Short mmCIF file of C-alpha atoms in Angstrom, two decimals:
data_model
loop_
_atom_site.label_atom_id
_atom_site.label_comp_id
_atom_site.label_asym_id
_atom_site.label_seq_id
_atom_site.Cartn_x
_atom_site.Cartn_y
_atom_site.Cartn_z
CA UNK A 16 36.76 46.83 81.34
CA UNK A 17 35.26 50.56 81.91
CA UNK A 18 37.37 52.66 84.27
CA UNK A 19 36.20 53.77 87.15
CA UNK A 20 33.88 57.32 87.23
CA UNK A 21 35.49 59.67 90.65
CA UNK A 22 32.74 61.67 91.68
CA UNK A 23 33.25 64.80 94.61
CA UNK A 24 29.75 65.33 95.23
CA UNK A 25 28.34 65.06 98.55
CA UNK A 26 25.35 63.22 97.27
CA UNK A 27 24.26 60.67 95.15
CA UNK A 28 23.20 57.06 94.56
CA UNK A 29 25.33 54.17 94.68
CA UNK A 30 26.48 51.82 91.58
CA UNK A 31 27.13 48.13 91.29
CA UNK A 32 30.06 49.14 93.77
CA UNK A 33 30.76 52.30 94.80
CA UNK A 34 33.71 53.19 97.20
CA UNK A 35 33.17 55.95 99.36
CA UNK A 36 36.08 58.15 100.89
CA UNK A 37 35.88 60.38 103.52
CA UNK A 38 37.72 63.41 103.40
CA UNK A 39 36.87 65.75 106.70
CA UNK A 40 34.71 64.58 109.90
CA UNK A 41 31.04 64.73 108.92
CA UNK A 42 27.54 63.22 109.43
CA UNK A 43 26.82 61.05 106.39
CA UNK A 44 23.46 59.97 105.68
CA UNK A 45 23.65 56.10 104.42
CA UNK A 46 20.14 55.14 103.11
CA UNK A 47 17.91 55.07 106.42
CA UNK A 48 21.00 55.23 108.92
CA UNK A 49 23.04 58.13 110.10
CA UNK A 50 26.69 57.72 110.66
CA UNK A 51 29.38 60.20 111.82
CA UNK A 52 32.03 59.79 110.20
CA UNK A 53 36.01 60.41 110.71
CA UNK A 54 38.74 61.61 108.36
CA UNK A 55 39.49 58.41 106.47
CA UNK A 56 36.76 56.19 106.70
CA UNK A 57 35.92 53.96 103.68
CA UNK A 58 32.59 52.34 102.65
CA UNK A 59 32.44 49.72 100.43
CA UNK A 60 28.27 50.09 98.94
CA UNK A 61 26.39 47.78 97.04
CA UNK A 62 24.04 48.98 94.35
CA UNK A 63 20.84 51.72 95.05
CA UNK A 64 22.26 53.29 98.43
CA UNK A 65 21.19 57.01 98.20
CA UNK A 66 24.30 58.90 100.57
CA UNK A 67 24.74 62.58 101.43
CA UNK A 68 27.14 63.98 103.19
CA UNK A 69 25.57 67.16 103.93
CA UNK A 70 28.00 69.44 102.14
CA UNK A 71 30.73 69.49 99.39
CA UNK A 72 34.09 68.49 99.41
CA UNK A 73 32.97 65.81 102.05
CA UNK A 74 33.91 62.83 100.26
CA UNK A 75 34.88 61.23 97.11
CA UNK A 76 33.08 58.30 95.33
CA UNK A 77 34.37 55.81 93.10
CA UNK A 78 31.94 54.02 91.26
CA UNK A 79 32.46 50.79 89.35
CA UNK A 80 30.27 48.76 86.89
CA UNK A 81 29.63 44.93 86.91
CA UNK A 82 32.11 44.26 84.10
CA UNK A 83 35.51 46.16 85.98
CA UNK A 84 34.70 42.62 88.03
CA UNK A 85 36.43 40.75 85.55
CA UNK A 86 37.83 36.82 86.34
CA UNK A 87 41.41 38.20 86.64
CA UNK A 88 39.96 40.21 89.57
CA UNK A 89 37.96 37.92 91.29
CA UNK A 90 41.09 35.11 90.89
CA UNK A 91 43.43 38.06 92.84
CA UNK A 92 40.83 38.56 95.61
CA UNK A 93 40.06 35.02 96.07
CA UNK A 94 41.43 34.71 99.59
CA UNK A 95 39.60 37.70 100.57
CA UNK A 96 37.14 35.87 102.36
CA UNK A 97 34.79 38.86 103.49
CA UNK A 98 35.19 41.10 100.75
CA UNK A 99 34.53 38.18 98.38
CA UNK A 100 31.45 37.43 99.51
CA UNK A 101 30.22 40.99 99.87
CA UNK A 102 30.84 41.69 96.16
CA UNK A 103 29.50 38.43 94.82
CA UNK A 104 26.53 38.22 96.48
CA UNK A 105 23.50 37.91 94.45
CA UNK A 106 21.61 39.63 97.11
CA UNK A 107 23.90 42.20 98.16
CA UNK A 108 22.33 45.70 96.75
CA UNK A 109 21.77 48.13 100.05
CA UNK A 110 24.68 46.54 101.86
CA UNK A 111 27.68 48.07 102.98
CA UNK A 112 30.91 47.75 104.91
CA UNK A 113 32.15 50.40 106.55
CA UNK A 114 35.67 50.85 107.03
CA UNK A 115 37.46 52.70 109.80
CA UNK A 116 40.99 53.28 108.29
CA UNK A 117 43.07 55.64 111.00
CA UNK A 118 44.64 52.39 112.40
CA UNK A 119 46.25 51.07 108.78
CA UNK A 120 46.12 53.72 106.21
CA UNK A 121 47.61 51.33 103.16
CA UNK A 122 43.93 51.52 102.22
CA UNK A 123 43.41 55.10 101.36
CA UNK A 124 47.03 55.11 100.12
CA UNK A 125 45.52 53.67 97.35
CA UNK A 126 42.78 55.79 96.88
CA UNK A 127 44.56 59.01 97.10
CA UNK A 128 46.50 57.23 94.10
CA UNK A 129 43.26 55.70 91.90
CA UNK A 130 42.12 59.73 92.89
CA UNK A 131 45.52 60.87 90.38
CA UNK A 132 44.60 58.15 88.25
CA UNK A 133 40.98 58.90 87.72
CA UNK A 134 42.05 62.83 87.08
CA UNK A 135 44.48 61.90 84.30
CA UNK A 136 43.16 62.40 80.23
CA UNK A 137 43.66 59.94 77.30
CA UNK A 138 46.15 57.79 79.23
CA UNK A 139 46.07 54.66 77.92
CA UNK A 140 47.52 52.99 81.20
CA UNK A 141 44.58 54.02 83.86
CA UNK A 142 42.45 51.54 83.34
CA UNK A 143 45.38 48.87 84.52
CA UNK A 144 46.12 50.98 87.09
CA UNK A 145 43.40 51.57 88.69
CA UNK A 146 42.95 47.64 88.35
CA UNK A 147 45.92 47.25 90.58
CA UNK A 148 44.95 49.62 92.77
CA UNK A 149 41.72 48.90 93.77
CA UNK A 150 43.03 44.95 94.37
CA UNK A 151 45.82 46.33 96.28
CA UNK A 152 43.25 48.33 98.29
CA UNK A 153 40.73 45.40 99.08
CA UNK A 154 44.04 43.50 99.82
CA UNK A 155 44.95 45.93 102.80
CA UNK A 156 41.19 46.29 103.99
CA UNK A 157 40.77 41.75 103.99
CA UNK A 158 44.26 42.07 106.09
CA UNK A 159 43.63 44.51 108.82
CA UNK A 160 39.55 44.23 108.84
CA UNK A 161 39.67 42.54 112.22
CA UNK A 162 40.88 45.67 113.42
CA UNK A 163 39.50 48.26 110.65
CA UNK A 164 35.87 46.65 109.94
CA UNK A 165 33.26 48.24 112.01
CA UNK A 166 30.71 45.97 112.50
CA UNK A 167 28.05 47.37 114.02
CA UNK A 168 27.96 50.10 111.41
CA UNK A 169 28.16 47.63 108.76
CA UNK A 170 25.46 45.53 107.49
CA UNK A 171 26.20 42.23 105.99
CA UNK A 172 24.20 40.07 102.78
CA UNK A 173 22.15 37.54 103.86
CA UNK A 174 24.13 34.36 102.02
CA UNK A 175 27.51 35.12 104.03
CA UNK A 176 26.92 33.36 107.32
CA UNK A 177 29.99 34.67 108.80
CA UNK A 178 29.45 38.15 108.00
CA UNK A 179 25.96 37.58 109.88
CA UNK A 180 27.80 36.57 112.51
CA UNK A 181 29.58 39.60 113.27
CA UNK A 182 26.70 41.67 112.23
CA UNK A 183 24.79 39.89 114.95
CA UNK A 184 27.20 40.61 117.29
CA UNK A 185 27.49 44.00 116.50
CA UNK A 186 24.17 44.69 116.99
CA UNK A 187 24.12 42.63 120.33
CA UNK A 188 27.62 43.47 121.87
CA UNK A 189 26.04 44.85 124.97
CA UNK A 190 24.70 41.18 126.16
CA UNK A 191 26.01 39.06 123.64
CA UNK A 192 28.39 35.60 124.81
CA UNK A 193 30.35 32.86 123.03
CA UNK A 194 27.41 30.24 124.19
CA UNK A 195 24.32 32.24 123.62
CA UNK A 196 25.82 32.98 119.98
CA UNK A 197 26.80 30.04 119.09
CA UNK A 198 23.10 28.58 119.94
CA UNK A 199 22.09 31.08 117.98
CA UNK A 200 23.76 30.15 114.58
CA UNK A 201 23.91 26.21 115.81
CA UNK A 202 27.35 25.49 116.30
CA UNK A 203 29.09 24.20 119.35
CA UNK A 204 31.10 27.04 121.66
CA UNK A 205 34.28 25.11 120.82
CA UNK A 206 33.69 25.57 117.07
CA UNK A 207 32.75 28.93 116.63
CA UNK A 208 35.36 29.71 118.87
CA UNK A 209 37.76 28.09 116.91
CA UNK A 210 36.41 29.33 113.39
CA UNK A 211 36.24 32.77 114.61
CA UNK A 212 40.15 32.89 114.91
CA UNK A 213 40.63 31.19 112.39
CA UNK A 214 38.19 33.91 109.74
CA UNK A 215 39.03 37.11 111.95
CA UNK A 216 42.66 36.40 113.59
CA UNK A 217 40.62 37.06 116.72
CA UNK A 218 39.51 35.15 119.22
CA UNK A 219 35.70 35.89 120.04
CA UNK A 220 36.51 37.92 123.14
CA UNK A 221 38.98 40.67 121.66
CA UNK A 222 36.52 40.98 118.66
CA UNK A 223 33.40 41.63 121.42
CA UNK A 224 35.85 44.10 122.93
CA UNK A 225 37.50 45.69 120.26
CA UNK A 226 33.38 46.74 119.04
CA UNK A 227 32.27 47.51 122.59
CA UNK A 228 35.23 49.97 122.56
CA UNK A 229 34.71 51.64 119.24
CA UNK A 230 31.10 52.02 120.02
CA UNK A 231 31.98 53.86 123.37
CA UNK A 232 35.10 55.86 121.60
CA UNK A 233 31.71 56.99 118.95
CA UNK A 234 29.72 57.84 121.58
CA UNK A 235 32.10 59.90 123.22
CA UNK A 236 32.38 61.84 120.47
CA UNK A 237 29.13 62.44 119.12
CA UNK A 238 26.96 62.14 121.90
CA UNK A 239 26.54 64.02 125.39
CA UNK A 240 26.89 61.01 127.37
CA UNK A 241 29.16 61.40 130.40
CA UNK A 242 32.21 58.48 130.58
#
C-alpha cells in the first residue's frame, strides 16, 4: 500500500482519488465549473479533474493510488453507502463530491492530522496511519453528509441511482416535488419518500430545503443579488 503524496499547489490534475482541502475562501476552478469556495470545504475527485485555485497556499491535495484501496479498506467503509459507490465506480473519473465541512469539522480533523502524517520522514508507522485516518475521515463525511454534502455542486457517477437522485434534485430544487421526482426515476411517492429517509436521515422536504437554502446562503455571498 503506497502512502499518500500531500501536495500545496494551487493547481494540478487529479489521481485515482484525490482529496482536496480548502484552506482560505477562494474561487476554485473544478474542470469546466467554477465554485467559490469556504474555509474548510472538502472535495472528494475522481481521476483526470484539472483544479486551480488561483493562487498558492489555497488548498492542499491528497492524492491516492488504486492500490491504498485495499480489501481491509473497502470492508471498513462498507456501510458508507454514498462514498462507496463514488469510489468504486467503474465510471467515476471527472466526478466529485463536494463537501461543505463548517457544520461538523471531525472531517478536516483528520486531515489536519494525515497533513502531520504526510510531513513526517522514514517513519515506518504513516502508512497505517494515514490508513486510519482517511477511514475515520470518510466515516465522519457518510455520517453528517445529509447535512455536509452539497449537492448541487456535486456531480454524481452514472451507476449510483441514488446519488442521481440528489444530483437531480440539486440541479432542479427551484421546481422540483416528491411526485414529479419520483415519476421521474419510476418509483411510487410513498417509496421514494420512504427510501429517502431511510439513505439520507431526511425526509425529502428538509433535504429540498436544506439545498434551496445553501444555494441562497452562496448566492448571497458571491453574487450581487439583493435578498
Amino acid at each position: 500500500m503506497n502512502t499518500p503524496v500531500l501536495s500545496k499547489e494551487e493547481r494540478g490534475t487529479s489521481a485515482y482519488l484525490s482529496i482536496l482541502w480548502v484552506h482560505h475562501p477562494c474561487s476554485l476552478q473544478l474542470g469546466n465549473m467554477k465554485y467559490r469556495c469556504q474555509k474548510n470545504d472538502v472535495i472528494l475527485c475522481r481521476q483526470g479533474i484539472v483544479y486551480d485555485a488561483g493562487k498558492a497556499d489555497q488548498l492542499s491535495a491528497f492524492s491516492f493510488s488504486p492500490d491504498w484501496f485495499d480489501d481491509l479498506f473497502h470492508t471498513q467503509i462498507s456501510d458508507c453507502r454514498i462514498l462507496m459507490d463514488f469510489l468504486m465506480s467503474e465510471t467515476g473519473n471527472q466526478e466529485h463530491l463536494f463537501f461543505r465541512c463548517q457544520k461538523d469539522p471531525d472531517p478536516v480533523v483528520y486531515l489536519e492530522q494525515l497533513q502531520k502524517e504526510l510531513e513526517i520522514i522514514d517513519d515506518i508507522h504513516v502508512k497505517k496511519m494515514s490508513h486510519l485516518l482517511i477511514i475515520a475521515m470518510m466515516t465522519s463525511l457518510e455520517r453528517s453528509h445529509h447535512e455536509t454534502l452539497i449537492v448541487n455542486n456535486s456531480t454524481m457517477v452514472s451507476d449510483n441511482r441514488f446519488g442521481k437522485i440528489l444530483k437531480y434534485i440539486g440541479d432542479h430544487y427551484n421546481t422540483c416535488t416528491l411526485k414529479e421526482t419520483a415519476e421521474v426515476f419510476g418509483y411510487q411517492p410513498d417509496y421514494l419518500s420512504q427510501l429517502f429517509r431511510k439513505v439520507t436521515g431526511q425526509t425529502f422536504t428538509e433535504k429540498l430545503r436544506s439545498i434551496r437554502m445553501e444555494e441562497a446562503r452562496t448566492m448571497l455571498l458571491s453574487s450581487d443579488i439583493s435578498i
